[in-house]
CSV table of C-alpha atoms and ligand atoms in Angstrom, one decimal:
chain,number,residue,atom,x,y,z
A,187,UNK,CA,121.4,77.0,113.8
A,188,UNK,CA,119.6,80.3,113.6
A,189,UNK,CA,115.3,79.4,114.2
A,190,UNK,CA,112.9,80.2,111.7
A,191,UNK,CA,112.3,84.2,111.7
A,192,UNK,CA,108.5,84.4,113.3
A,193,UNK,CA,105.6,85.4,110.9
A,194,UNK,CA,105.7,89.6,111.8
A,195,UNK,CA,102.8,90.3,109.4
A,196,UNK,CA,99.2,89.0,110.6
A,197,UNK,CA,95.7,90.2,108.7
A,198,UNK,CA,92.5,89.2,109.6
A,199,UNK,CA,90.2,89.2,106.5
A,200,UNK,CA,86.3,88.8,106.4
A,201,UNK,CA,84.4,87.6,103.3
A,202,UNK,CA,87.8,86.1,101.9
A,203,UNK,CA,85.9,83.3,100.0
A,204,UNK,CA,85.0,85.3,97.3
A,205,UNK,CA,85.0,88.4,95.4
A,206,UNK,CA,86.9,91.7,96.8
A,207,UNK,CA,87.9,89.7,100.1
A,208,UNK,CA,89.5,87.1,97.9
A,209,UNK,CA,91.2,89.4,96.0
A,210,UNK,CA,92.5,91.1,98.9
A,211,UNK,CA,93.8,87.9,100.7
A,212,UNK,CA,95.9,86.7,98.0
A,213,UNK,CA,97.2,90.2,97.8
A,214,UNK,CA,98.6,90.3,101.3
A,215,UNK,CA,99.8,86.1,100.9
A,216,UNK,CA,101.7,87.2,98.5
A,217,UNK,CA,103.3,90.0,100.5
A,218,UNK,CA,104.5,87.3,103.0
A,219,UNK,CA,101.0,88.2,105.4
A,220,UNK,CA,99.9,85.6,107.3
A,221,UNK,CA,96.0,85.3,107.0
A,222,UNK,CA,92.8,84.5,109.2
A,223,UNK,CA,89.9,84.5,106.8
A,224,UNK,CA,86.6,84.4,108.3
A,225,UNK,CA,83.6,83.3,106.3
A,226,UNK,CA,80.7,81.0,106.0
A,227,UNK,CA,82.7,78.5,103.8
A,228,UNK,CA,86.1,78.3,103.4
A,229,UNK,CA,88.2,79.5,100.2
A,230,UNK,CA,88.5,76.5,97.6
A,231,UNK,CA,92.3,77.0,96.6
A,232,UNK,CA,94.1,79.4,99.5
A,233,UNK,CA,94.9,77.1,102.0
A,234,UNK,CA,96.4,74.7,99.5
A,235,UNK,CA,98.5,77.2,98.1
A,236,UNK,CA,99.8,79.0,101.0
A,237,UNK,CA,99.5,75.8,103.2
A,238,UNK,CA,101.4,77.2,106.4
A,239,UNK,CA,99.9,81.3,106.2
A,240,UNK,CA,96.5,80.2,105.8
A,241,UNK,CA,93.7,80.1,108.6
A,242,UNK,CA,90.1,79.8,108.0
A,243,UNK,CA,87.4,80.1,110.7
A,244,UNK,CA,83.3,79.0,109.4
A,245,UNK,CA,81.4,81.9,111.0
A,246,UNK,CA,78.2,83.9,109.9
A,247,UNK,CA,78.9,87.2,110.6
A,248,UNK,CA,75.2,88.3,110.3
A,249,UNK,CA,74.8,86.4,114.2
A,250,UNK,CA,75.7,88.7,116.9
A,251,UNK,CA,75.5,85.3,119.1
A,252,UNK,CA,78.1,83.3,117.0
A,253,UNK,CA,80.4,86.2,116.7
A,254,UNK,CA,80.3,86.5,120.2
A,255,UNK,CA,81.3,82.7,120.6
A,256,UNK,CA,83.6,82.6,118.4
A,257,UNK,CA,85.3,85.7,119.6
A,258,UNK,CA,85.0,84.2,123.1
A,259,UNK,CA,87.6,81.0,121.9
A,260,UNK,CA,90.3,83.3,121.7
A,261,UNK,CA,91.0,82.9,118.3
A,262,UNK,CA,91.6,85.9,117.3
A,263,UNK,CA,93.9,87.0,120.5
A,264,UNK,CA,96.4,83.8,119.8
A,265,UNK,CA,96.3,84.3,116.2
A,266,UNK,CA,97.8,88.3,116.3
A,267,UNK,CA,100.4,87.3,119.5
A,268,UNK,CA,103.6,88.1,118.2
A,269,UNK,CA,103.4,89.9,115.6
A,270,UNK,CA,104.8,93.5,114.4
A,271,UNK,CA,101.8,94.4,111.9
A,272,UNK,CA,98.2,92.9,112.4
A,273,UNK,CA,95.4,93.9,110.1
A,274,UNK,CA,91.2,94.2,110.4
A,275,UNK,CA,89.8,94.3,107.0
A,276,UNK,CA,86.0,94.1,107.5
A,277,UNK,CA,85.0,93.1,103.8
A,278,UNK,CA,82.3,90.7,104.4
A,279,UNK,CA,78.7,92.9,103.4
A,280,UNK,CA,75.4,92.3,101.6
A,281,UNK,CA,73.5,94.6,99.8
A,282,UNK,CA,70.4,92.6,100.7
A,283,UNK,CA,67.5,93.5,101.0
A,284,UNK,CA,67.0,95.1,98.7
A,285,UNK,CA,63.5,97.2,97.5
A,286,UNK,CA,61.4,100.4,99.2
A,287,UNK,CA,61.3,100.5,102.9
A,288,UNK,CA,57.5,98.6,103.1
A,289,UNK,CA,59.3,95.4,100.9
A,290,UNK,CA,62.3,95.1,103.1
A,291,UNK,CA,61.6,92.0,105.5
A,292,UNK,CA,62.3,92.9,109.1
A,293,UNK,CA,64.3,89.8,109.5
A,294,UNK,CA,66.2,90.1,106.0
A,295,UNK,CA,66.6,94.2,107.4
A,296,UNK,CA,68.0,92.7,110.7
A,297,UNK,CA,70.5,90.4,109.3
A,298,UNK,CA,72.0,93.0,106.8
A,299,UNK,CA,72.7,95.3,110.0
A,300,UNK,CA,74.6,93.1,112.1
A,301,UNK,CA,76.5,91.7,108.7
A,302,UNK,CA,77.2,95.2,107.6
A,303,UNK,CA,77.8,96.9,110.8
A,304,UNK,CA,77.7,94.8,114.0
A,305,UNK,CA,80.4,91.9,112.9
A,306,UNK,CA,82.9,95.1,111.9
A,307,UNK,CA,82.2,96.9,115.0
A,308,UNK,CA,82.8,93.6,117.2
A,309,UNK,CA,85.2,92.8,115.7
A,310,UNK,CA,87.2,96.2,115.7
A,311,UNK,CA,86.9,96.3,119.6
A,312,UNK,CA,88.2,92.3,120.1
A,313,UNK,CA,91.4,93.7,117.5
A,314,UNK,CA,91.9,96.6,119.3
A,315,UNK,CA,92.0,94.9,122.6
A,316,UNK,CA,94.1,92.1,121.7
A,317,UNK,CA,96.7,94.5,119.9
A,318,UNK,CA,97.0,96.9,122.4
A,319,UNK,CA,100.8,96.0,122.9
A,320,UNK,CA,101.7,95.7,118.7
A,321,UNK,CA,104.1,98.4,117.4
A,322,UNK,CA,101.4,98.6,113.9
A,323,UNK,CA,97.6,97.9,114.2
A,324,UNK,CA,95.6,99.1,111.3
A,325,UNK,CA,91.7,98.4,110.7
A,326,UNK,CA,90.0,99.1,107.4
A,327,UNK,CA,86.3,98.6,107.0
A,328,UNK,CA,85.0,98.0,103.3
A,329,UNK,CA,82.3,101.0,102.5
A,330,UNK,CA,80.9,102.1,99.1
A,331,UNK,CA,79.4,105.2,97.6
A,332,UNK,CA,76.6,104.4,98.9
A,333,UNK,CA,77.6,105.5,102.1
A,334,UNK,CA,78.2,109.2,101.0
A,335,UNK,CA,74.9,109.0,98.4
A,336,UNK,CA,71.4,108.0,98.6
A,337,UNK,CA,69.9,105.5,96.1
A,338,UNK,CA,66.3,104.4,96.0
A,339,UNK,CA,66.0,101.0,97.2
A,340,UNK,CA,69.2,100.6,99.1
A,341,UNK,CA,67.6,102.0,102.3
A,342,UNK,CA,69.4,99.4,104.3
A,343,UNK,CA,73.4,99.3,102.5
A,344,UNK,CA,73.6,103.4,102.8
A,345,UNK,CA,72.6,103.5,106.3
A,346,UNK,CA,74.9,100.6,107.1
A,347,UNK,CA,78.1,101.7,105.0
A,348,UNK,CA,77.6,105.3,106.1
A,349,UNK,CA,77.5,103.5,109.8
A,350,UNK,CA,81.1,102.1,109.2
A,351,UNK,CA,82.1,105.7,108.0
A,352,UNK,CA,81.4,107.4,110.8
A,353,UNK,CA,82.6,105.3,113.1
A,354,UNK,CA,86.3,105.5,111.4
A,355,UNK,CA,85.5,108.9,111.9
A,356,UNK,CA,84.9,109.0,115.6
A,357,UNK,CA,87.7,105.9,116.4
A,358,UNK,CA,90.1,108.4,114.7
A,359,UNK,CA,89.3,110.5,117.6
A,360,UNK,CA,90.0,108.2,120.1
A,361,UNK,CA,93.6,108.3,119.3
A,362,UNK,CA,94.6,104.7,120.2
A,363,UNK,CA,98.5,104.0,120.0
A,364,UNK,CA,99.7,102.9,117.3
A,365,UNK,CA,95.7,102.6,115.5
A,366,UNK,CA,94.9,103.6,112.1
A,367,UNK,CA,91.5,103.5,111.3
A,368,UNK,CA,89.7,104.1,107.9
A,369,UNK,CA,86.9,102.7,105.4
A,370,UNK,CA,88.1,102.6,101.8
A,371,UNK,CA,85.5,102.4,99.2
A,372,UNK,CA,86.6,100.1,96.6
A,373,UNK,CA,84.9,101.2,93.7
A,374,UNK,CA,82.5,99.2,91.4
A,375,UNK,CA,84.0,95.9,91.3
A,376,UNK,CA,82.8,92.6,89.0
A,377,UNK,CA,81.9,90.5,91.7
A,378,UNK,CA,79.3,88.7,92.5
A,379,UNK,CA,77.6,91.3,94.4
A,380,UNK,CA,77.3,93.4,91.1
A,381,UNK,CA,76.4,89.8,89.5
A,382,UNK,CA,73.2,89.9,91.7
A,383,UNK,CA,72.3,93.8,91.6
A,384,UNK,CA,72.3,93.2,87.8
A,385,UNK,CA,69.2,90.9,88.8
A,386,UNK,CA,67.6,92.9,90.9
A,387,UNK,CA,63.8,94.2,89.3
A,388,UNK,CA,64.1,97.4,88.6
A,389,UNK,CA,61.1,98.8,90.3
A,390,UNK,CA,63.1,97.5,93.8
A,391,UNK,CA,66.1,99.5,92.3
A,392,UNK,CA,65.8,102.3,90.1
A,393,UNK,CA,69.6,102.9,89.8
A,394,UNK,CA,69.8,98.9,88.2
A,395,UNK,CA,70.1,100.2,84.3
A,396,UNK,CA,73.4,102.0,85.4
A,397,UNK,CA,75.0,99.1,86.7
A,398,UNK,CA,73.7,97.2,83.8
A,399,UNK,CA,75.6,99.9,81.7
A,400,UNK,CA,79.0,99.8,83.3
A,401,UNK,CA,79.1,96.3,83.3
A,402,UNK,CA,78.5,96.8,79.4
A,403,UNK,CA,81.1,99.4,79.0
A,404,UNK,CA,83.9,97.3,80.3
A,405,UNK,CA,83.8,100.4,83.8
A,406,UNK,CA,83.9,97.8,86.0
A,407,UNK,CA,87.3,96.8,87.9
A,408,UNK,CA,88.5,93.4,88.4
A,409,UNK,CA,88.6,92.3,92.0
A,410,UNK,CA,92.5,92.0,91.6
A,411,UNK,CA,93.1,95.3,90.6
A,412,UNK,CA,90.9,96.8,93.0
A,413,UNK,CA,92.3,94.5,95.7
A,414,UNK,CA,96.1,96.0,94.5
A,415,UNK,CA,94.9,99.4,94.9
A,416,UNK,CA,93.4,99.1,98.3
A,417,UNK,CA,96.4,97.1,99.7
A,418,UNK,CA,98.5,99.2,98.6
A,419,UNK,CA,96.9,102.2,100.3
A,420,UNK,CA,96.2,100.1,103.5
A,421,UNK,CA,100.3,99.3,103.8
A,422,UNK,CA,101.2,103.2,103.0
A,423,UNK,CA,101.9,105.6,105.6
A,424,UNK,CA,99.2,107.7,104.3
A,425,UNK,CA,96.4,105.4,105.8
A,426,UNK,CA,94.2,106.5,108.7
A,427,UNK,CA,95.5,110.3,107.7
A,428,UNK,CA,91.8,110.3,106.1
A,429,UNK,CA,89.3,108.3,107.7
A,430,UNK,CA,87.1,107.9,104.7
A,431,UNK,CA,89.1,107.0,101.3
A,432,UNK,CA,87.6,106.0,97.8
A,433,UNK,CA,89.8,103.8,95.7
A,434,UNK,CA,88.7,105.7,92.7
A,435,UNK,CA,89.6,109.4,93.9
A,436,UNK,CA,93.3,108.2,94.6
A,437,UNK,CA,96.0,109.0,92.6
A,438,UNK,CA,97.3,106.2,90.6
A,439,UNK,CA,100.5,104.5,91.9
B,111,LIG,P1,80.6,89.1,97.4
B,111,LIG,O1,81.2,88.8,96.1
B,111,LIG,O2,79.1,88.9,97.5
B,111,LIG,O3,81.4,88.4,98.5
B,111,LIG,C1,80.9,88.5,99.9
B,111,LIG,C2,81.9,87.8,100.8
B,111,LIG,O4,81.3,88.0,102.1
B,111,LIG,C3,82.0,86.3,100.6
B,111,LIG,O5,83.3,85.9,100.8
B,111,LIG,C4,81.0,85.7,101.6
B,111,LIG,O6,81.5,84.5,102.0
B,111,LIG,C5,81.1,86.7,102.7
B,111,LIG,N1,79.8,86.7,103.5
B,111,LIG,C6,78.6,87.0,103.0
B,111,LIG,N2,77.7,86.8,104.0
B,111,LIG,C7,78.4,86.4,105.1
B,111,LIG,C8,78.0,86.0,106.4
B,111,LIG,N3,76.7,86.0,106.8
B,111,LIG,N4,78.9,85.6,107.3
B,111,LIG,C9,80.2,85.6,106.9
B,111,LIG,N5,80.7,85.9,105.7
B,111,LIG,C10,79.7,86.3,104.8
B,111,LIG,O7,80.8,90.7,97.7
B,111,LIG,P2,81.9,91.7,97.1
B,111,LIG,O8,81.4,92.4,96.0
B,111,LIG,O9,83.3,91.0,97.1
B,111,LIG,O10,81.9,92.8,98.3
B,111,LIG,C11,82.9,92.8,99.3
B,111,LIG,C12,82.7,94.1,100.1
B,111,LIG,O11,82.9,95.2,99.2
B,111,LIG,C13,81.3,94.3,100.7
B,111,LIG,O12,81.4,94.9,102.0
B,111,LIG,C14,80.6,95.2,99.7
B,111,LIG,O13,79.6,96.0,100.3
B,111,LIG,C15,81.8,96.1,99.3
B,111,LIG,N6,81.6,96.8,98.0
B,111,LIG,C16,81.5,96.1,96.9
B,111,LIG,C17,81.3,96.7,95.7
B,111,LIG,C18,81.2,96.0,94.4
B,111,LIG,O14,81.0,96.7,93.3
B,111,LIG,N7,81.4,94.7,94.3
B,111,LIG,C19,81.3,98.1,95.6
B,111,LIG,C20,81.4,98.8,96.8
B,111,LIG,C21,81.6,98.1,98.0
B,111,LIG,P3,80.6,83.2,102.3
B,111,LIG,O15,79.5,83.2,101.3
B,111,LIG,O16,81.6,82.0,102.1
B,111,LIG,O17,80.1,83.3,103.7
C-alpha cells in the first residue's frame, strides 16, 4: 500500500478573510496549496470547502506583542516542515488613517505601521528562518501605487507601502538560498478597502472623486482576477527577478 503523497505546497496568507487575501487563497487551494490564513476572524466558507488544506490562526497583526506570541508557538515552523514550496504573502494592510498629518491620531498612525510594515517584516524573518532547509521559499508583500506616488492624505499608506518596497529591495541583496523576494502591487481592486476610501470626506482625501470614477467606469478589477494575475506571477520563474512588480504593467498571460 503506497502512503498518501505529503502536501509539497505550503502558503502562508495574511488578510485571507476577505477581499484580495481571499481571492488569493482560494487561488492557491485550488492549485492543490495547502493554506495558513492569518486574520482577526476566520474565513466563513474555506475551511469547509477545503476541509483538510485549510488552517486559520485569530491574530491582529497591528500588535507587535501578539505577533510575537503567536510566532513564539511555533506555528508557523511545524506548519512549513516538509514541504518543497512554502509561500509569505503579506496581504493584510489598512489604509487608515486617513486625513492631513495634524488629523491622523497618533495611536490610529501607530497601529497602521505595525499592520502595514511590522507584521510583514516579522513575519518574513520567522519564514525565512524556518525555511532555511526548503528547495523553494518565496515571500511576496502586497504594495500599491501608493508606494511609488504621493497622494494628499495618505501620509501614512505611502510611507508604509514604500517601506515594504524597499525592503524587497534590500532582502534581494541578501541573496538568501533559494529566496525570492518581491512586493507586487495589485492594482485597484473592488474590495472593501476601495468600499471605504469611496467614504472617505474629501477634504481628508483629495484624490476620493477619482476612485469614485473608476468605480463608475466599471476600471476596477475583481478580487479574483487580480488574485489570478498575481498567483500566477508569484508561481513563475520570473518572480523575485524584479523586486517591485505592478500587476497592471505585466503583460497579459
Ligand atoms: P480589505 O478588503 O480591507 O481586507 C483586509 C484583510 O486584512 C482582511 O482579511 C482583514 O481580516 C485583514 N486585516 C485587517 N486588519 C487586520 C489586523 N489588524 N490583523 C489581522 N488581519 C487584519 O483589503 P483589500 O483591499 O483586500 O487589501 C488587501 C491588500 O491589498 C492590502 O495590503 C492593501 O493595501 C492592498 N491593496 C489593495 C488595493 C485595492 O484597490 N483594494 C490596491 C492596492 C493595494 P480581518 O478583518 O478578518 O482581520
Amino acid at each position: 500500500m503506497t502512503s498518501p503523497s505529503p502536501v509539497v505546497s505550503k502558503a502562508i496568507v495574511t488578510g485571507h478573510t476577505r477581499g484580495l487575501g481571499a481571492a488569493l487563497s482560494e487561488a492557491l487551494l485550488a492549485r492543490g496549496f495547502s493554506l495558513l490564513g492569518l486574520a482577526r476572524t476566520r474565513h466563513p466558507l474555506l475551511a469547509q470547502r477545503f476541509p483538510s488544506a485549510v488552517n486559520e490562526a485569530e491574530i491582529d497583526l497591528s500588535d507587535t506583542r501578539s505577533i510575537e506570541a503567536w510566532l513564539a508557538e511555533g506555528t508557523l515552523q511545524r506548519f512549513l516542515q516538509g514541504a518543497r514550496q512554502v509561500l509569505l504573502i503579506n496581504n493584510a494592510g489598512t489604509a487608515a488613517p486617513i486625513g492631513p498629518c495634524s488629523l491622523q491620531p497618533p495611536h490610529e498612525v501607530g497601529r497602521s505601521v505595525v499592520l502595514n510594515v511590522a507584521a510583514p517584516l516579522m513575519l518574513s524573518s520567522a519564514f525565512a528562518a524556518a525555511s532555511s532547509n526548503l528547495p523553494d521559499r518565496r515571500i511576496a508583500h502586497v504594495s500599491s501605487g501608493a508606494a511609488r506616488n504621493a497622494y494628499a492624505g495618505w501620509g501614512i499608506y505611502c510611507a508604509t507601502k514604500a517601506a515594504l518596497d524597499h525592503h524587497a529591495r534590500a532582502v534581494a541583496l541578501d541573496g538568501e538560498r533559494a529566496m525570492r523576494v518581491a512586493t507586487i502591487a495589485p492594482g485597484v481592486v473592488d474590495t472593501d478597502m476601495q468600499t471605504a476610501l469611496r467614504e472617505v470626506d474629501e477634504g481628508r482625501f483629495p484624490s476620493r472623486g477619482k476612485f469614485v470614477e473608476l468605480k463608475q467606469t466599471g476600471q476596477l478589477s475583481s478580487p479574483q482576477q487580480a488574485a489570478e494575475k498575481f498567483i500566477e506571477y508569484l508561481l513563475s520563474d520570473s518572480f523575485g527577478q524584479t523586486p517591485t512588480v505592478d500587476l497592471r504593467s505585466l503583460p497579459a498571460q
